[in-house]
Tab-separated table of C-alpha atoms in Angstrom:
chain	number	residue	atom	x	y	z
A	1	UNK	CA	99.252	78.921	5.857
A	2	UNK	CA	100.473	79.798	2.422
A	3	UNK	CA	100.648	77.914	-0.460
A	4	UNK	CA	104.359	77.377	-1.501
A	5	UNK	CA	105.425	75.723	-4.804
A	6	UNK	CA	108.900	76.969	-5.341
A	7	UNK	CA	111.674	78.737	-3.531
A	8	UNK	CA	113.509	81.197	-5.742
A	9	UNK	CA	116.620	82.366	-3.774
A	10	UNK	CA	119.635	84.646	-4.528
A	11	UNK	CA	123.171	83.222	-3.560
A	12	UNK	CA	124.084	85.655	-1.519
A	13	UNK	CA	121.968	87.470	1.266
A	14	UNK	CA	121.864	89.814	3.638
A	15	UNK	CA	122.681	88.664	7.538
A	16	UNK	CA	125.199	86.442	6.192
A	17	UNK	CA	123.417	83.684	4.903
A	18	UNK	CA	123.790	82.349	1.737
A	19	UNK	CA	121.409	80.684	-0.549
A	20	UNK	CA	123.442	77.543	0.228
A	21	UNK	CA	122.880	78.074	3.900
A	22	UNK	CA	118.609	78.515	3.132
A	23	UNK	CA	119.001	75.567	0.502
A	24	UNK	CA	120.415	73.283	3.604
A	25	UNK	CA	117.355	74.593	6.101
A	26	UNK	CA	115.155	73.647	3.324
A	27	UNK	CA	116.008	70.132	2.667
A	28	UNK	CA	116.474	69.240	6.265
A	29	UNK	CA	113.012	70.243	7.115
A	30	UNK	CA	110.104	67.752	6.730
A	31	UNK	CA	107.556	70.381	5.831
A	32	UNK	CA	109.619	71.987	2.949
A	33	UNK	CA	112.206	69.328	1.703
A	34	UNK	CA	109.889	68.562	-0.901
A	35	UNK	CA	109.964	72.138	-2.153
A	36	UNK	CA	111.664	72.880	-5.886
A	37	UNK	CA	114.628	75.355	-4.891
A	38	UNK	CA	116.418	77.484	-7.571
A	39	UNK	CA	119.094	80.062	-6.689
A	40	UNK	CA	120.105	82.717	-8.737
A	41	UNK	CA	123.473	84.799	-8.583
A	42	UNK	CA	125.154	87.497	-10.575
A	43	UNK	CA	128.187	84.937	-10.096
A	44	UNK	CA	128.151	82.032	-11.469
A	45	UNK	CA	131.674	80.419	-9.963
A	46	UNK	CA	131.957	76.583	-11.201
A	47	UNK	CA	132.756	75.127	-8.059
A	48	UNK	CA	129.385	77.316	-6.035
A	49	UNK	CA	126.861	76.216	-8.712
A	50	UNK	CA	127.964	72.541	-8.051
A	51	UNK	CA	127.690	73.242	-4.246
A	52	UNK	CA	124.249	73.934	-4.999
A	53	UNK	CA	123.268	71.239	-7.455
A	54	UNK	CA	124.919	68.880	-5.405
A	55	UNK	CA	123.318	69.940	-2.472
A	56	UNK	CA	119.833	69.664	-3.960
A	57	UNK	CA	118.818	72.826	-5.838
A	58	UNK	CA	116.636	72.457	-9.055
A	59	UNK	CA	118.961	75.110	-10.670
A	60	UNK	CA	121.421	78.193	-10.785
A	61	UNK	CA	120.541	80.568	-12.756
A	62	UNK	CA	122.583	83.593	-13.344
A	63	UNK	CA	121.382	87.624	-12.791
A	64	UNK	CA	119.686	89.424	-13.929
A	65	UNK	CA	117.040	86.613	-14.880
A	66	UNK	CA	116.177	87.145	-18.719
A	67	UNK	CA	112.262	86.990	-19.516
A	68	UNK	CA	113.772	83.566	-21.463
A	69	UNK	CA	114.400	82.039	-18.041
A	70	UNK	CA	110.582	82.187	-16.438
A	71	UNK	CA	109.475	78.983	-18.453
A	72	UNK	CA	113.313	77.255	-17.372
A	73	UNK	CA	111.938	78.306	-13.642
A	74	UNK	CA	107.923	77.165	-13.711
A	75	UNK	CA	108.984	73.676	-15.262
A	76	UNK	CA	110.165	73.072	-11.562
A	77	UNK	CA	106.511	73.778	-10.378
């Protein structure tokens, strides 16, 4: 077992899942719906980040993450 504190995700993945899709898997499981999820994107389209938000992640931060957003993303820790 590892120890998990966060799941940092991109929007859009390989294999055709999106983070939306691993956001959803994540909050419908018992052993990781308690996890802090933040999804990043080099889009940031209104209506997706709401998707997101809505759906539960901590935040959506746009690409290429800035060495100002690392304390924005620990505070979810």
């Amino acid at each position: 077992e590892h120890v998990v504190n966060l799941i940092l995700t991109v929007d859009r993945m390989p294999d055709h899942i999106s983070g939306y899709d691993l956001l959803m898997e994540v909050k419908k499981s018992p052993k990781l719906n308690h996890l802090p999820v933040v999804i990043t994107s080099v889009d940031r389209i209104p209506e997706r980040v709401k998707k997101c938000l809505d759906g539960g992640a901590k935040d959506y931060i746009q690409k290429p993450i800035d060495y100002t957003d690392v304390p924005r993303i620990l505070r979810y820790i």
